[in-house]
Short mmCIF file of C-alpha atoms in Angstrom, two decimals:
data_model
loop_
_atom_site.label_atom_id
_atom_site.label_comp_id
_atom_site.label_asym_id
_atom_site.label_seq_id
_atom_site.Cartn_x
_atom_site.Cartn_y
_atom_site.Cartn_z
CA MET H 1 -0.45 -0.08 0.01
CA SER H 2 1.41 3.52 -1.15
CA VAL H 3 2.24 6.23 1.55
CA HIS H 4 0.40 9.39 0.87
CA LEU H 5 1.59 12.57 0.62
CA SER H 6 0.66 14.91 2.88
CA PRO H 7 -2.33 17.59 1.78
CA ASP H 8 0.50 20.26 2.77
CA GLU H 9 3.33 19.01 1.01
CA ILE H 10 0.90 19.22 -2.36
CA ARG H 11 0.14 22.84 -2.14
CA SER H 12 3.36 23.41 -1.45
CA ALA H 13 4.50 21.64 -5.09
CA LEU H 14 2.00 23.30 -6.43
CA SER H 15 3.11 26.90 -4.48
CA ALA H 16 6.17 26.96 -6.22
CA ALA H 17 5.54 24.89 -9.32
CA MET H 18 2.87 28.38 -10.13
CA SER H 19 5.44 30.85 -8.71
CA ARG H 20 8.06 29.32 -11.66
CA MET H 21 5.28 29.52 -13.93
CA TYR H 22 4.10 33.20 -13.36
CA ARG H 23 8.14 34.13 -12.61
CA GLU H 24 8.76 32.79 -16.93
CA GLU H 25 5.39 34.57 -17.99
CA VAL H 26 5.31 37.70 -16.46
CA PRO H 27 9.44 38.52 -15.94
CA ALA H 28 8.07 42.01 -14.48
CA TYR H 29 7.04 39.39 -11.15
CA GLY H 30 10.09 38.56 -10.42
CA THR H 31 11.91 41.77 -10.50
CA LEU H 32 8.95 42.55 -7.83
CA MET H 33 9.79 39.63 -5.70
CA GLU H 34 13.49 40.84 -6.26
CA LEU H 35 12.38 44.15 -4.75
CA VAL H 36 9.57 42.50 -1.50
CA ALA H 37 12.77 40.46 -0.67
CA THR H 38 14.88 43.54 -0.57
CA VAL H 39 12.92 45.03 2.09
CA ASN H 40 11.90 42.14 4.09
CA ALA H 41 15.59 41.65 5.01
CA GLU H 42 16.12 45.18 6.02
CA THR H 43 13.10 46.03 7.59
CA LEU H 44 14.28 42.74 10.14
CA ALA H 45 17.45 44.09 10.03
CA ALA H 46 15.83 47.47 11.62
CA ASP H 47 13.91 45.75 13.47
CA ALA H 48 15.34 43.02 15.93
CA HIS H 49 11.71 42.64 18.34
CA LEU H 50 9.76 41.86 15.07
CA LYS H 51 12.79 39.11 13.89
CA GLU H 52 12.24 37.34 17.33
CA ARG H 53 8.84 37.18 16.97
CA LEU H 54 8.54 35.92 13.88
CA GLU H 55 11.05 33.18 14.91
CA GLU H 56 8.89 32.56 17.32
CA THR H 57 5.34 32.29 15.28
CA GLU H 58 5.99 31.77 12.10
CA SER H 59 9.03 30.72 9.59
CA LEU H 60 11.10 33.18 9.09
CA ALA H 61 12.11 31.62 5.80
CA ARG H 62 8.61 31.51 4.12
CA ILE H 63 8.05 35.33 4.39
CA SER H 64 8.87 36.48 0.71
CA GLU H 65 7.05 33.50 -0.81
CA GLU H 66 3.46 34.11 -2.29
CA ARG H 67 0.52 33.78 0.05
CA HIS H 68 -1.94 33.94 -2.56
CA GLY H 69 -3.01 33.84 -6.13
CA ALA H 70 -6.36 35.00 -7.64
CA ILE H 71 -8.29 33.25 -10.52
CA ARG H 72 -11.39 33.75 -11.87
CA LEU H 73 -13.57 31.27 -13.08
CA GLY H 74 -16.68 31.41 -15.73
CA LEU H 75 -19.32 28.16 -14.60
CA PRO H 76 -20.64 27.00 -11.66
CA GLN H 77 -19.95 23.73 -12.83
CA GLU H 78 -16.14 24.92 -12.92
CA LEU H 79 -16.62 26.06 -9.22
CA ALA H 80 -17.55 22.92 -7.85
CA THR H 81 -14.82 20.88 -9.93
CA MET H 82 -12.07 23.92 -8.51
CA ARG H 83 -13.58 23.17 -5.22
CA ARG H 84 -12.98 19.32 -4.85
CA VAL H 85 -9.06 20.34 -6.58
CA PHE H 86 -8.11 22.42 -3.99
CA ALA H 87 -9.14 20.03 -1.23
CA VAL H 88 -6.18 17.51 -2.34
CA MET H 89 -4.03 19.77 -1.07
CA GLY H 90 -5.66 20.81 2.22
CA MET H 91 -7.69 24.34 0.79
CA PHE H 92 -10.78 24.88 1.49
CA PRO H 93 -13.22 27.88 0.99
CA VAL H 94 -13.36 30.21 3.52
CA GLY H 95 -15.62 33.53 3.67
CA TYR H 96 -17.76 35.16 1.23
CA TYR H 97 -17.28 38.04 -1.00
CA ASP H 98 -19.89 39.72 -3.00
CA LEU H 99 -17.54 42.05 -5.31
CA SER H 100 -21.42 43.37 -7.08
CA THR H 101 -21.34 46.32 -4.84
CA ALA H 102 -17.73 47.68 -5.86
CA GLY H 103 -18.75 47.76 -9.80
CA VAL H 104 -17.42 43.85 -10.42
CA PRO H 105 -19.88 41.01 -11.74
CA VAL H 106 -18.32 38.57 -9.82
CA HIS H 107 -18.89 37.11 -6.16
CA SER H 108 -15.69 34.81 -4.62
CA THR H 109 -14.16 32.70 -1.91
CA ALA H 110 -10.60 31.83 -0.47
CA PHE H 111 -9.71 28.53 -1.33
CA ARG H 112 -6.71 27.79 1.99
CA PRO H 113 -5.53 25.95 4.65
CA VAL H 114 -7.43 26.06 7.89
CA GLY H 115 -5.98 25.28 11.11
CA ALA H 116 -2.88 27.13 13.10
CA GLU H 117 -0.51 23.81 12.08
CA ALA H 118 -2.12 24.10 7.95
CA LEU H 119 -0.92 27.86 7.97
CA SER H 120 2.71 27.17 9.74
CA ARG H 121 3.72 24.40 6.92
CA ASN H 122 2.38 26.40 3.99
CA PRO H 123 -0.06 29.25 3.86
CA PHE H 124 -0.68 29.58 -0.11
CA ARG H 125 -4.38 30.55 -0.90
CA VAL H 126 -6.17 31.13 -4.09
CA PHE H 127 -9.64 34.28 -4.33
CA THR H 128 -11.43 32.16 -6.51
CA SER H 129 -14.18 34.84 -8.47
CA LEU H 130 -17.30 33.31 -10.09
CA LEU H 131 -18.41 35.63 -13.16
CA ARG H 132 -21.97 36.26 -12.79
CA LEU H 133 -23.29 35.70 -15.88
CA ASP H 134 -26.75 37.38 -14.66
CA LEU H 135 -25.79 40.64 -14.02
CA ILE H 136 -25.00 41.44 -17.58
CA ALA H 137 -27.20 43.61 -18.60
CA ASP H 138 -27.60 42.44 -22.50
CA GLU H 139 -29.40 38.91 -22.42
CA ALA H 140 -28.30 38.45 -25.72
CA LEU H 141 -25.03 38.58 -24.98
CA ARG H 142 -25.58 36.65 -21.71
CA GLU H 143 -26.40 33.90 -23.62
CA GLU H 144 -22.92 34.27 -26.09
CA ALA H 145 -21.17 34.70 -23.24
CA ARG H 146 -22.45 31.38 -21.90
CA ALA H 147 -22.22 28.96 -24.85
CA ILE H 148 -19.14 30.34 -24.72
CA LEU H 149 -17.88 29.16 -21.95
CA GLU H 150 -19.98 25.54 -21.97
CA GLN H 151 -17.64 24.38 -25.05
CA ARG H 152 -14.35 24.97 -22.84
CA GLN H 153 -12.55 22.42 -20.56
CA ILE H 154 -10.67 23.93 -18.26
CA PHE H 155 -9.06 20.91 -16.48
CA THR H 156 -6.80 17.91 -17.90
CA ALA H 157 -8.04 14.70 -17.84
CA GLY H 158 -5.34 13.88 -15.84
CA ALA H 159 -6.30 16.46 -13.30
CA ILE H 160 -9.59 15.33 -13.05
CA GLU H 161 -8.23 10.85 -12.93
CA LEU H 162 -6.09 12.01 -9.93
CA THR H 163 -8.47 14.27 -7.87
CA GLU H 164 -10.99 10.86 -8.09
CA LYS H 165 -7.85 9.04 -7.24
CA ALA H 166 -7.09 11.13 -4.06
CA GLU H 167 -11.03 11.44 -3.03
CA ARG H 168 -11.47 7.54 -3.66
CA GLU H 169 -7.66 6.59 -2.04
CA GLY H 170 -8.18 9.62 0.28
CA GLY H 171 -4.16 10.74 -0.50
CA LEU H 172 -2.30 10.85 -3.18
CA SER H 173 0.88 8.57 -3.78
CA ALA H 174 4.41 10.66 -4.18
CA ALA H 175 4.68 10.27 -7.43
CA ASP H 176 0.86 11.01 -7.91
CA ALA H 177 1.23 14.01 -6.46
CA GLU H 178 4.22 15.35 -8.35
CA ARG H 179 1.75 13.95 -11.50
CA PHE H 180 -1.48 15.45 -9.86
CA VAL H 181 0.71 19.34 -9.81
CA THR H 182 2.07 19.17 -13.14
CA GLU H 183 -2.21 18.61 -14.29
CA VAL H 184 -3.26 20.97 -12.63
CA LEU H 185 -0.79 23.75 -13.63
CA GLU H 186 -2.29 23.42 -16.84
CA THR H 187 -5.53 24.60 -16.21
CA PHE H 188 -3.70 28.22 -14.79
CA ARG H 189 -1.39 28.62 -17.72
CA TRP H 190 -2.08 32.39 -19.65
CA HIS H 191 -2.95 31.10 -24.13
CA ASP H 192 -2.41 33.58 -26.13
CA ARG H 193 -4.80 32.97 -28.15
CA ALA H 194 -8.42 33.63 -27.23
CA SER H 195 -11.56 31.52 -28.08
CA VAL H 196 -13.37 34.38 -29.45
CA SER H 197 -13.41 36.43 -32.55
CA ALA H 198 -12.39 40.15 -31.93
CA ASP H 199 -15.71 41.14 -32.67
CA LEU H 200 -16.92 38.95 -30.01
CA TYR H 201 -13.80 40.03 -27.48
CA HIS H 202 -14.35 43.84 -28.09
CA ARG H 203 -18.63 43.66 -26.96
CA LEU H 204 -17.41 41.63 -24.01
CA HIS H 205 -15.16 44.18 -23.08
CA ASP H 206 -17.07 46.97 -23.76
CA ALA H 207 -19.74 44.95 -21.22
CA HIS H 208 -16.82 45.17 -18.91
CA ARG H 209 -12.91 44.37 -18.90
CA LEU H 210 -13.52 41.42 -16.76
CA ILE H 211 -16.08 39.43 -18.01
CA ALA H 212 -13.55 39.57 -21.40
CA ASP H 213 -11.07 38.59 -19.31
CA VAL H 214 -13.00 35.56 -17.95
CA VAL H 215 -14.56 34.64 -21.49
CA SER H 216 -12.48 34.61 -24.07
CA PHE H 217 -9.90 32.54 -23.27
CA LYS H 218 -9.42 28.85 -23.14
CA GLY H 219 -8.99 28.77 -18.83
CA PRO H 220 -8.33 30.82 -15.85
CA HIS H 221 -4.96 32.07 -16.03
CA ILE H 222 -3.69 33.40 -12.60
CA ASN H 223 -3.86 36.73 -12.71
CA HIS H 224 -1.73 37.38 -9.77
CA LEU H 225 0.43 35.86 -7.17
CA THR H 226 1.05 37.70 -4.27
CA PRO H 227 4.42 37.75 -2.23
CA ARG H 228 4.18 39.21 2.07
CA THR H 229 6.05 41.88 2.42
CA LEU H 230 6.30 43.25 6.31
CA ASP H 231 6.64 46.79 4.74
CA ILE H 232 4.34 47.92 1.47
CA ASP H 233 4.46 51.35 2.19
CA ALA H 234 8.83 50.66 1.32
CA VAL H 235 7.64 48.92 -1.30
CA GLN H 236 5.07 51.69 -2.65
CA ALA H 237 8.00 53.63 -2.70
CA ARG H 238 10.48 51.68 -4.56
CA MET H 239 8.76 50.36 -7.77
CA PRO H 240 9.11 52.92 -9.86
CA ASP H 241 13.32 52.60 -8.80
CA TYR H 242 13.36 48.76 -9.69
CA GLY H 243 10.75 50.15 -13.28
CA ILE H 244 7.57 48.68 -11.62
CA ALA H 245 4.48 51.26 -12.69
CA PRO H 246 2.71 50.97 -8.65
CA LYS H 247 -1.41 51.60 -8.67
CA ALA H 248 -2.05 55.33 -7.03
CA VAL H 249 -2.75 53.94 -3.47
CA VAL H 250 -2.53 51.13 -0.98
CA GLU H 251 -5.68 49.07 -0.87
CA GLY H 252 -7.17 49.13 3.06
CA PRO H 253 -5.92 50.68 6.39
CA PRO H 254 -3.37 53.27 7.00
CA THR H 255 -0.12 52.92 7.92
CA ARG H 256 -0.07 51.63 11.80
CA LYS H 257 2.11 50.54 14.16
CA CYS H 258 0.08 47.59 15.06
CA PRO H 259 -1.16 46.08 11.88
CA ILE H 260 -4.98 45.48 11.50
CA LEU H 261 -6.04 42.95 8.49
CA LEU H 262 -5.16 43.19 5.07
CA ARG H 263 -3.01 46.26 3.17
CA GLN H 264 -2.68 45.68 -0.78
CA THR H 265 -0.98 47.02 -3.54
CA SER H 266 0.31 46.12 -6.96
CA PHE H 267 2.09 46.84 -10.30
CA LYS H 268 -0.57 48.05 -13.27
CA ALA H 269 -1.77 45.24 -14.70
CA LEU H 270 0.68 44.45 -18.51
CA GLU H 271 -1.00 45.24 -22.19
CA GLU H 272 0.47 41.69 -23.25
CA ALA H 273 -0.43 40.58 -27.61
CA VAL H 274 -2.87 37.99 -28.41
CA SER H 275 -4.33 36.54 -31.28
CA PHE H 276 -8.10 36.13 -32.33
CA GLN H 277 -9.78 34.45 -34.83
CA SER H 278 -11.36 36.03 -38.13
CA ALA H 279 -14.09 33.90 -39.90
CA ASP H 280 -11.89 32.91 -42.36
CA GLY H 281 -10.11 30.85 -40.18
CA ASP H 282 -6.72 33.32 -40.13
CA TRP H 283 -5.21 34.83 -37.18
CA GLN H 284 -5.41 38.51 -36.10
CA THR H 285 -2.99 40.29 -33.60
CA GLY H 286 -5.14 41.93 -31.19
CA SER H 287 -3.92 43.12 -27.54
CA HIS H 288 -5.51 41.66 -23.86
CA THR H 289 -4.68 43.47 -20.19
CA ALA H 290 -5.12 41.20 -17.63
CA ARG H 291 -2.25 39.90 -15.92
CA PHE H 292 -0.54 41.67 -12.61
CA GLY H 293 1.60 41.55 -9.36
CA GLU H 294 0.41 42.51 -6.77
CA ILE H 295 2.21 42.35 -2.70
CA GLU H 296 0.22 42.49 0.72
CA GLN H 297 0.64 43.49 4.23
CA ARG H 298 -1.17 40.86 6.97
CA GLY H 299 -1.72 42.51 9.97
CA ILE H 300 -4.05 40.58 12.85
CA ALA H 301 -7.78 39.35 12.27
CA LEU H 302 -9.95 41.63 13.69
CA THR H 303 -13.36 40.09 15.73
CA PRO H 304 -17.39 41.07 15.20
CA LYS H 305 -16.54 44.31 16.67
CA GLY H 306 -12.97 45.00 15.20
CA ARG H 307 -14.40 44.77 11.97
CA ALA H 308 -17.44 46.94 12.28
CA LEU H 309 -15.29 49.43 13.66
CA TYR H 310 -13.11 49.09 10.24
CA ASP H 311 -15.44 49.08 8.06
CA ALA H 312 -17.82 52.17 9.77
CA LEU H 313 -14.06 53.91 9.32
CA LEU H 314 -13.03 52.91 5.87
CA THR H 315 -17.01 54.35 4.78
CA GLU H 316 -16.15 57.41 6.57
CA SER H 317 -13.16 58.06 5.70
CA ARG H 318 -14.26 57.39 2.09
CA LYS H 319 -17.37 59.66 2.50
CA LEU H 320 -14.32 62.80 3.49
CA VAL H 321 -12.64 61.56 -0.39
CA ARG H 322 -12.88 58.92 -2.21
CA PRO H 323 -9.95 57.88 -4.24
CA SER H 324 -9.67 58.54 -8.37
CA ALA H 325 -9.05 55.77 -10.63
CA ASP H 326 -6.08 58.03 -11.90
CA GLY H 327 -4.90 59.07 -8.19
CA SER H 328 -4.84 62.34 -8.38
CA ASN H 329 -6.51 63.29 -4.78
CA ALA H 330 -3.81 59.96 -3.63
CA ARG H 331 -2.53 62.52 -0.96
CA ALA H 332 -6.58 63.30 0.05
CA TYR H 333 -7.27 59.84 0.48
CA GLU H 334 -3.77 59.12 2.56
CA ALA H 335 -4.95 61.98 4.71
CA ALA H 336 -8.77 61.39 5.11
CA LEU H 337 -7.89 57.53 5.51
CA ALA H 338 -5.17 58.17 8.71
CA GLU H 339 -7.72 60.99 10.19
CA ALA H 340 -10.77 58.07 9.95
CA PHE H 341 -8.07 55.79 11.75
CA ALA H 342 -7.50 57.92 14.76
CA SER H 343 -9.86 56.43 16.55
CA PHE H 344 -8.82 52.99 16.08
CA PRO H 345 -6.42 51.10 18.46
CA ASP H 346 -2.86 51.04 17.71
CA ASP H 347 -1.65 48.29 20.43
CA TRP H 348 -1.47 44.86 20.69
CA ALA H 349 -2.92 45.61 24.82
CA SER H 350 -5.18 48.41 23.84
CA ILE H 351 -6.89 46.02 20.88
CA ARG H 352 -7.05 43.00 23.09
CA ALA H 353 -8.75 44.94 26.23
CA ALA H 354 -11.19 46.38 23.72
CA GLY H 355 -12.15 43.39 22.39
CA LEU H 356 -11.35 43.79 18.50
CA GLY H 357 -8.51 41.22 17.14
CA TYR H 358 -8.02 37.36 17.44
CA PHE H 359 -4.76 36.28 19.81
CA THR H 360 -3.11 33.22 20.77
CA TYR H 361 -1.77 32.96 24.22
CA ALA H 362 1.38 30.67 25.72
CA LEU H 363 3.17 30.47 28.63
CA THR H 364 5.80 32.41 29.57
CA ILE H 365 9.61 31.44 30.49
CA LYS H 366 8.30 32.01 33.98
CA GLY H 367 4.88 30.37 33.16
CA ARG H 368 6.65 27.05 32.01
CA ALA H 369 8.68 27.07 35.49
CA HIS H 370 5.76 27.38 37.34
CA GLN H 371 5.37 29.86 40.10
CA GLY H 372 3.37 27.93 42.25
CA ILE H 373 -0.11 29.18 40.62
CA THR H 374 -3.42 27.40 41.81
CA GLY H 375 -6.03 28.44 39.96
CA GLY H 376 -6.89 32.00 38.68
CA ASP H 377 -7.74 33.00 34.71
CA LEU H 378 -6.49 34.45 31.59
CA GLU H 379 -6.56 37.56 32.64
CA SER H 380 -4.54 37.45 35.98
CA TRP H 381 -2.05 34.68 34.31
CA ILE H 382 -1.05 37.24 31.80
CA ALA H 383 -1.31 40.15 35.12
CA GLU H 384 1.40 37.89 36.82
CA GLY H 385 3.46 37.00 33.42
CA LEU H 386 3.01 33.47 32.88
CA VAL H 387 0.99 33.74 29.61
CA CYS H 388 1.73 35.91 26.85
CA PHE H 389 -0.26 36.78 23.29
CA ASP H 390 0.22 37.83 20.31
CA PRO H 391 -1.73 38.53 16.98
CA ILE H 392 -3.14 36.22 14.54
CA VAL H 393 -2.51 36.85 11.78
CA TYR H 394 -5.67 38.02 9.01
CA GLU H 395 -5.28 35.40 6.21
CA ASP H 396 -8.68 36.40 3.75
CA PHE H 397 -9.30 39.57 2.35
CA LEU H 398 -11.67 42.26 2.08
CA PRO H 399 -14.02 42.66 -0.86
CA VAL H 400 -13.36 46.48 -1.03
CA SER H 401 -9.90 46.38 -1.62
CA ALA H 402 -9.85 43.52 -3.80
CA ALA H 403 -11.80 45.44 -6.09
CA GLY H 404 -9.65 48.13 -5.71
CA ILE H 405 -7.36 45.66 -7.33
CA PHE H 406 -9.26 44.48 -9.98
CA GLN H 407 -10.49 48.27 -11.01
CA SER H 408 -7.05 49.84 -10.83
CA ASN H 409 -6.01 46.71 -13.23
CA LEU H 410 -8.52 46.46 -15.60
CA GLY H 411 -7.83 50.42 -16.72
CA ASP H 412 -9.17 53.67 -15.12
CA GLY H 413 -12.93 54.07 -15.61
CA ALA H 414 -13.40 50.43 -15.60
CA GLN H 415 -16.02 50.49 -12.48
CA GLN H 416 -19.28 50.24 -13.40
CA ASP H 417 -23.06 50.11 -11.80
CA PHE H 418 -24.51 46.66 -11.05
CA VAL H 419 -27.73 45.73 -8.86
CA ALA H 420 -25.61 45.06 -5.52
CA SER H 421 -26.64 41.59 -5.83
CA PRO H 422 -25.05 39.11 -2.84
CA ASN H 423 -26.27 35.69 -3.42
CA GLN H 424 -24.17 33.89 -0.98
CA GLN H 425 -26.65 31.38 -1.03
CA ARG H 426 -26.66 30.78 -4.71
CA PHE H 427 -22.67 30.74 -4.42
CA GLU H 428 -22.44 27.84 -1.90
CA ALA H 429 -25.01 25.97 -4.50
CA ASP H 430 -22.53 26.39 -7.25
CA LEU H 431 -19.89 25.91 -5.08
CA GLY H 432 -21.40 22.40 -3.69
CA ALA H 433 -20.64 23.25 0.04
CA ARG H 434 -20.70 25.89 2.54
CA VAL H 435 -18.44 28.58 2.63
CA LEU H 436 -16.10 28.19 6.30
CA ASN H 437 -17.14 31.43 8.50
CA GLU H 438 -13.49 32.83 8.54
CA PHE H 439 -14.62 34.47 12.31
CA ASP H 440 -15.46 30.86 13.90
CA HIS H 441 -12.06 30.19 12.66
CA TYR H 442 -9.77 32.42 14.01
CA ALA H 443 -11.92 32.48 17.56
CA ALA H 444 -11.95 28.15 17.46
CA ILE H 445 -7.76 28.99 17.26
CA GLU H 446 -7.19 31.96 19.54
CA ALA H 447 -9.83 29.64 21.93
CA GLY H 448 -7.70 26.68 21.46
CA SER H 449 -4.47 28.72 22.04
CA ILE H 450 -6.37 29.37 25.66
CA ALA H 451 -7.63 25.72 26.29
CA ALA H 452 -3.10 25.08 26.56
CA CYS H 453 -2.40 27.20 28.77
CA ARG H 454 -5.17 25.79 30.64
CA GLN H 455 -3.70 22.49 30.66
CA ALA H 456 0.12 22.88 30.50
CA LEU H 457 -0.56 24.82 33.71
CA ALA H 458 -2.98 22.43 35.46
CA MET H 459 -0.39 19.71 34.53
CA ARG H 460 1.94 21.15 36.10
CA ILE H 461 -0.20 22.10 39.64
CA ALA H 462 -0.76 18.39 39.39
CA ALA H 463 2.51 17.41 39.87
CA GLU H 464 3.62 19.71 42.20
#
């Protein structure tokens, strides 16, 4: 009987393979990775405390590696099969994101590892969007798009076969896993020949640029990969020095001493040569803009109370100044954002005391030595120096930020008005599963760490 490779190892192999492929397809992305690695090294050299905390809570070796990618699917059956493929790699749907409210005709989830152990081994996730064909106002164009999508098969026969084998046998051997990664990688590969005519492409493009990107090609090419930086403002400022044009503003919360949730920026999408087939069978050259490089800086996961405060402050800042597509008011927007978020606590103790964020708890050196404490609760253990706390890293996404990234890379003026129509029930029916609630997930990690502290202290008490 063959030994199965762990889902974490298969996920790591796919992440590495996607990175190699994307660097070959988009050379500017390799340059971006070099910049991120440089900034991270400089940040760690200048902040010994940060380096020490990361050594204790995360793998420093993986800080600059890709933390997520993004794809866009066209049909419910593509989404359902993608869920099964990702499950082989220990990646499950977490969260529901409706981007129609921000002028993008998709709704989405993030396929990612769940649980502290899996995340520590490899946190790679894929933000996966499903096109909302129902939001295409032109009924004839909507049905034409549907017919085009129904003609394609985005998974190889080998990928389907090995997914079914993993489901049937509970996993894959090392040899099968290697072949699985090779087969699955084909789904995400770039195709420079469109599967629609130039005329249909332009009609789809006029309806929305993202619709043209989803419908016009053989498969859901990766539209970006994203390394994690420890100083996103430094990366944003230095991109032009590396010959990279950044988007106008960093999405998400403002610069803070104690980062919260997620900040994102990117270099602008590349205009790439593609070919369209004419009625007589000849291929004619055109262009398409979709793929880019993104950078993220992750902070603490917020509780429902903290997230409600974040959403309220973001709304407040955008009432003062809404970021323009061309970046002409970038400084004014950043100032408004900083002003609005002045009321959000900016030290870990205050964030924890206010119940705004999630933390993990662990015994200190004093706690591990045990000083004869025979009772008490979490707060008393912290006060007596027996237990310390660290912020739980936010592993998910923000709809407004995701839409902002999409829009900036679809071109100026890409935002269009759609009727805001969140439909998680429909999305989950298409997915074939419920999405996990991110708040429940973080609360479980926090509760587990408290229980582990309680158990460790009780064991020491019992041993005395």
